[in-house]
mmCIF file with all atom_site columns, C-alpha atoms in Angstrom:
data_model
loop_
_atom_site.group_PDB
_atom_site.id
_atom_site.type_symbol
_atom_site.label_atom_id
_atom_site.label_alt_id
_atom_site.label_comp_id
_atom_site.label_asym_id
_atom_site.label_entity_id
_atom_site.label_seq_id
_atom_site.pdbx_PDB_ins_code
_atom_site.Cartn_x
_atom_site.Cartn_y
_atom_site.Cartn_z
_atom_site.occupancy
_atom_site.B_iso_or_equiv
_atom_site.pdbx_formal_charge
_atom_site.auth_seq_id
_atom_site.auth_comp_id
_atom_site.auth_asym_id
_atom_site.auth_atom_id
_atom_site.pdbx_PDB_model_num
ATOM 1  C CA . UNK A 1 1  ? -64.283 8.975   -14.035 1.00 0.00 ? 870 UNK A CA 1
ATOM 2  C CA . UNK A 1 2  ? -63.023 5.783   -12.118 1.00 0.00 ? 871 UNK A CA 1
ATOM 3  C CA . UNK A 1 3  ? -59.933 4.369   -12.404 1.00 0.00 ? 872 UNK A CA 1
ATOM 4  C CA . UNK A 1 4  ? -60.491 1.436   -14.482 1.00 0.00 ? 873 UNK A CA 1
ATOM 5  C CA . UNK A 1 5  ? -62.280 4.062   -17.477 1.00 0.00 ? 874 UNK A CA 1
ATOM 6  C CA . UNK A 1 6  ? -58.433 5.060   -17.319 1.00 0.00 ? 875 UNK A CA 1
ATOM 7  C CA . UNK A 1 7  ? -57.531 1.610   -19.651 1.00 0.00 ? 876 UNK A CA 1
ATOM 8  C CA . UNK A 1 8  ? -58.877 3.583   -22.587 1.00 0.00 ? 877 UNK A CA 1
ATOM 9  C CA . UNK A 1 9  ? -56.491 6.394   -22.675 1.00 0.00 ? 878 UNK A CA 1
ATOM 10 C CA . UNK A 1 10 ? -53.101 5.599   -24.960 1.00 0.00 ? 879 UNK A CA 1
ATOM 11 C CA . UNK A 1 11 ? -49.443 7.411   -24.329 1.00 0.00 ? 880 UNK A CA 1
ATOM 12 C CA . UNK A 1 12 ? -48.297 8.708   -27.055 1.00 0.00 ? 881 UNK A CA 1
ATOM 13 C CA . UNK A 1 13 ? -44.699 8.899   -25.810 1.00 0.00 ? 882 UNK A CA 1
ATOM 14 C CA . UNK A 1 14 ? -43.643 5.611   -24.020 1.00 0.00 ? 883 UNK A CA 1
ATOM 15 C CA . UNK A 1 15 ? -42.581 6.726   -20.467 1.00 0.00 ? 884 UNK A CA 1
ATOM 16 C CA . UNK A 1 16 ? -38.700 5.581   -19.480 1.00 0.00 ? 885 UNK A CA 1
ATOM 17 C CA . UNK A 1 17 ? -38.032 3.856   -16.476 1.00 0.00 ? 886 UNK A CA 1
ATOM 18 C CA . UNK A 1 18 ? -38.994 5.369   -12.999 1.00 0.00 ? 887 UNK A CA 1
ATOM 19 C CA . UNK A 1 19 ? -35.818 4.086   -11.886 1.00 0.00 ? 888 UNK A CA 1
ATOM 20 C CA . UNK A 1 20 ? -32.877 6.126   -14.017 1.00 0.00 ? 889 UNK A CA 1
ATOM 21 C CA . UNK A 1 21 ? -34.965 7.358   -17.108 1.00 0.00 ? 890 UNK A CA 1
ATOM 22 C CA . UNK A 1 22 ? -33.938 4.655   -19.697 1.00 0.00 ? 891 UNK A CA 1
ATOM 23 C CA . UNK A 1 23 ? -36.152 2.961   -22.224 1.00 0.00 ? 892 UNK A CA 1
ATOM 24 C CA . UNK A 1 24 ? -38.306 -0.128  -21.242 1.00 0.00 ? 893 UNK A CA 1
ATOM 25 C CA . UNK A 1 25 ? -37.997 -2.910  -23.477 1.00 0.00 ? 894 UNK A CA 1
ATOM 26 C CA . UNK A 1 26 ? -40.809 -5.581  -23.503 1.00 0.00 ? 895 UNK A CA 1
ATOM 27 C CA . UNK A 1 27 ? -38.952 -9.099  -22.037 1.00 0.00 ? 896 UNK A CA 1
ATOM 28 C CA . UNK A 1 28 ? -40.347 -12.353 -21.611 1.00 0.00 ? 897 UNK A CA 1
ATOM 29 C CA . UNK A 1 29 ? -43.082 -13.898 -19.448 1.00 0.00 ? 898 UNK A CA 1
ATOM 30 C CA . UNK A 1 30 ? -45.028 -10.207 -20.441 1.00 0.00 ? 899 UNK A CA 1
ATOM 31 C CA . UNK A 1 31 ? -42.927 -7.633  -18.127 1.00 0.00 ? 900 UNK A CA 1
ATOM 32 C CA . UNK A 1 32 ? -41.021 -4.789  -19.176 1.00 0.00 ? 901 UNK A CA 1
ATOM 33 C CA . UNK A 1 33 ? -37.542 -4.496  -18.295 1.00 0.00 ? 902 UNK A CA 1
ATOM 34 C CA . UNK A 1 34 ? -35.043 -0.734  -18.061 1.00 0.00 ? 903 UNK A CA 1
ATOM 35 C CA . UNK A 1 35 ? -32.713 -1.124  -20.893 1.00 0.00 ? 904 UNK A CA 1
ATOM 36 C CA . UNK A 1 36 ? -29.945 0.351   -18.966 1.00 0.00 ? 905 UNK A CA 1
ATOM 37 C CA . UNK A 1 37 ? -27.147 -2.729  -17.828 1.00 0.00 ? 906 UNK A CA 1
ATOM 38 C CA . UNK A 1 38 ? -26.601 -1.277  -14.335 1.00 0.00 ? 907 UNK A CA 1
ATOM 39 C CA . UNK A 1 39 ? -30.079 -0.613  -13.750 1.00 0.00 ? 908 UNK A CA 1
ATOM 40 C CA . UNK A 1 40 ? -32.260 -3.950  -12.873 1.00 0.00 ? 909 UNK A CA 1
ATOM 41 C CA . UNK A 1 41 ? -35.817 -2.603  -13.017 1.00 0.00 ? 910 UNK A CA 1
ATOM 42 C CA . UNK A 1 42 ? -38.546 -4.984  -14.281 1.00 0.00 ? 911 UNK A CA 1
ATOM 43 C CA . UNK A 1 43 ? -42.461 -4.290  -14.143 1.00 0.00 ? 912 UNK A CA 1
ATOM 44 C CA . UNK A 1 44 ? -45.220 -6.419  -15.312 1.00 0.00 ? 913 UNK A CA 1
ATOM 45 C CA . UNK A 1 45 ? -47.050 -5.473  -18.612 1.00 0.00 ? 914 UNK A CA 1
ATOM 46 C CA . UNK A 1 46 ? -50.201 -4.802  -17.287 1.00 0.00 ? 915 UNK A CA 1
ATOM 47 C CA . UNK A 1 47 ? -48.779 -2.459  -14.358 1.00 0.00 ? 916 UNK A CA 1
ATOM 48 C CA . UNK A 1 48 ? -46.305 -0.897  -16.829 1.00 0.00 ? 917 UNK A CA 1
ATOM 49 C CA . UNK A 1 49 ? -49.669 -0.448  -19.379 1.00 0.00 ? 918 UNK A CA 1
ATOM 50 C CA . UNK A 1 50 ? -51.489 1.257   -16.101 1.00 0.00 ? 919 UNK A CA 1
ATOM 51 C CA . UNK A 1 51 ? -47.949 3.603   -15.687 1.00 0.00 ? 920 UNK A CA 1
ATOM 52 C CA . UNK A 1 52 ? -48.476 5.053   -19.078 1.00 0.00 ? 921 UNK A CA 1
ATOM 53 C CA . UNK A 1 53 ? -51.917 5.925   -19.250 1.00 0.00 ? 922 UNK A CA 1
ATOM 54 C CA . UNK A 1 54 ? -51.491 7.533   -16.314 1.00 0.00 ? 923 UNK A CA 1
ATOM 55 C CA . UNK A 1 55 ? -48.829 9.581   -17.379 1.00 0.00 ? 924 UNK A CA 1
ATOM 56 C CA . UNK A 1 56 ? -50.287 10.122  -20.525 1.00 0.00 ? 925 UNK A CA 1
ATOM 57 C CA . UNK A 1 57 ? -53.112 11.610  -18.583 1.00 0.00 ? 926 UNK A CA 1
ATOM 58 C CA . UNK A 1 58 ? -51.461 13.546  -16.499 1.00 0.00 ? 927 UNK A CA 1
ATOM 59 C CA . UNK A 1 59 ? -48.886 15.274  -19.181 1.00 0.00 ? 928 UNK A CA 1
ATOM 60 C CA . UNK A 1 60 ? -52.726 16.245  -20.538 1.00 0.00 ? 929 UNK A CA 1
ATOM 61 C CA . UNK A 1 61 ? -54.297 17.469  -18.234 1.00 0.00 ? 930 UNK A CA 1
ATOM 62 C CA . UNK A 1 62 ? -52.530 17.488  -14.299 1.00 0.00 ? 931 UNK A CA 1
ATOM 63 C CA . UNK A 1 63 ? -55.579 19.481  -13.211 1.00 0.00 ? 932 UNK A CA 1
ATOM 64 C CA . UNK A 1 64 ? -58.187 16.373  -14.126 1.00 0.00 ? 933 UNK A CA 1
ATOM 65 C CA . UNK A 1 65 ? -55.684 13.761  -13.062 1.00 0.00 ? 934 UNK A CA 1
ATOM 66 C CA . UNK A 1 66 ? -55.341 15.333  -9.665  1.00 0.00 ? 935 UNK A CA 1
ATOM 67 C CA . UNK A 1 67 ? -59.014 15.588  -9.303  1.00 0.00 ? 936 UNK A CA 1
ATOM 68 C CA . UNK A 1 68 ? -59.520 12.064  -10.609 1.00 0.00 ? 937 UNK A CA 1
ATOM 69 C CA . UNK A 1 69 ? -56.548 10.668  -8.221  1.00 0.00 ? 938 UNK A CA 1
ATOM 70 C CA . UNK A 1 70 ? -58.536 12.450  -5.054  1.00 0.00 ? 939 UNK A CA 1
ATOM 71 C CA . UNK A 1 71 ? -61.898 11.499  -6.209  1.00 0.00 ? 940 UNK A CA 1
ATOM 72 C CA . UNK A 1 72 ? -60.506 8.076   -6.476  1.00 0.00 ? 941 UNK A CA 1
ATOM 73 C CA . UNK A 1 73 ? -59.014 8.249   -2.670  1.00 0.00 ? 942 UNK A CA 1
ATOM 74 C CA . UNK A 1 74 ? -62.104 9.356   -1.431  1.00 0.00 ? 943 UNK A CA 1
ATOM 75 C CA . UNK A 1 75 ? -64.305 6.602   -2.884  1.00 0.00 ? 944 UNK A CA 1
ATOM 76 C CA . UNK A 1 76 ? -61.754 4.151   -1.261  1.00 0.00 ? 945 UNK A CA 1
ATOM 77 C CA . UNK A 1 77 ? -61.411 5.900   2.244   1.00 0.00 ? 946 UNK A CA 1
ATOM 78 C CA . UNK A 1 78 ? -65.656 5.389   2.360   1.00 0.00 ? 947 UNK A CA 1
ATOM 79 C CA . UNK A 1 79 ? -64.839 1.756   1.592   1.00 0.00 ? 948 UNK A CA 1
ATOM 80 C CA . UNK A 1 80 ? -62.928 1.642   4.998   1.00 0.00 ? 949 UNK A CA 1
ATOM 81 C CA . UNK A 1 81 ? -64.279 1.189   8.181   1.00 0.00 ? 950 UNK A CA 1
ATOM 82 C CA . UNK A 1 82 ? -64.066 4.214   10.509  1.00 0.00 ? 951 UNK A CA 1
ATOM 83 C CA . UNK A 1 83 ? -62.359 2.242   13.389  1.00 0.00 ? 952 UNK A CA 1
ATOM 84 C CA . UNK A 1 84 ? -59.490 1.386   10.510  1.00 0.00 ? 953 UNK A CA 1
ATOM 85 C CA . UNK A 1 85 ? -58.501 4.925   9.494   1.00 0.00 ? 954 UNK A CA 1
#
């Protein structure tokens, strides 16, 4: 399973913000921002959309998401040239 097949999977609990744990709340120009007033922050939709499915994927099933995450390494470390790594 490659990362993009990930854009399928829906959280069913909206993940708080990485930051202090508050809710995100959806702000202009499509970002999300922490709800919290002391706490300042912000993520774009689509990145915040990527940050709950993969959460949602890993409350599932942490065994698969593991395995996905170092399948997904590997295919990127055979991407790089040898002389690079």
């Amino acid at each position: 399973m490659g990362l993009l097949r990930l854009r399928t999977v829906r959280a069913s609990v909206k993940p708080g913000c990485p930051k202090c744990g508050s809710e995100m709340i959806p702000v202009p120009r499509d970002w999300y921002a922490c709800s919290s007033t002391v706490c300042d922050y912000e993520i774009s939709a689509s990145a915040y959309a990527l940050y709950e499915e993969l959460g949602s994927l890993f409350e599932k099933d942490p065994a698969l998401f593991f395995a996905m995450v170092t399948r997904h390494r590997d295919e990127m470390r055979d991407l790089e040239p040898v002389w690079l790594r």
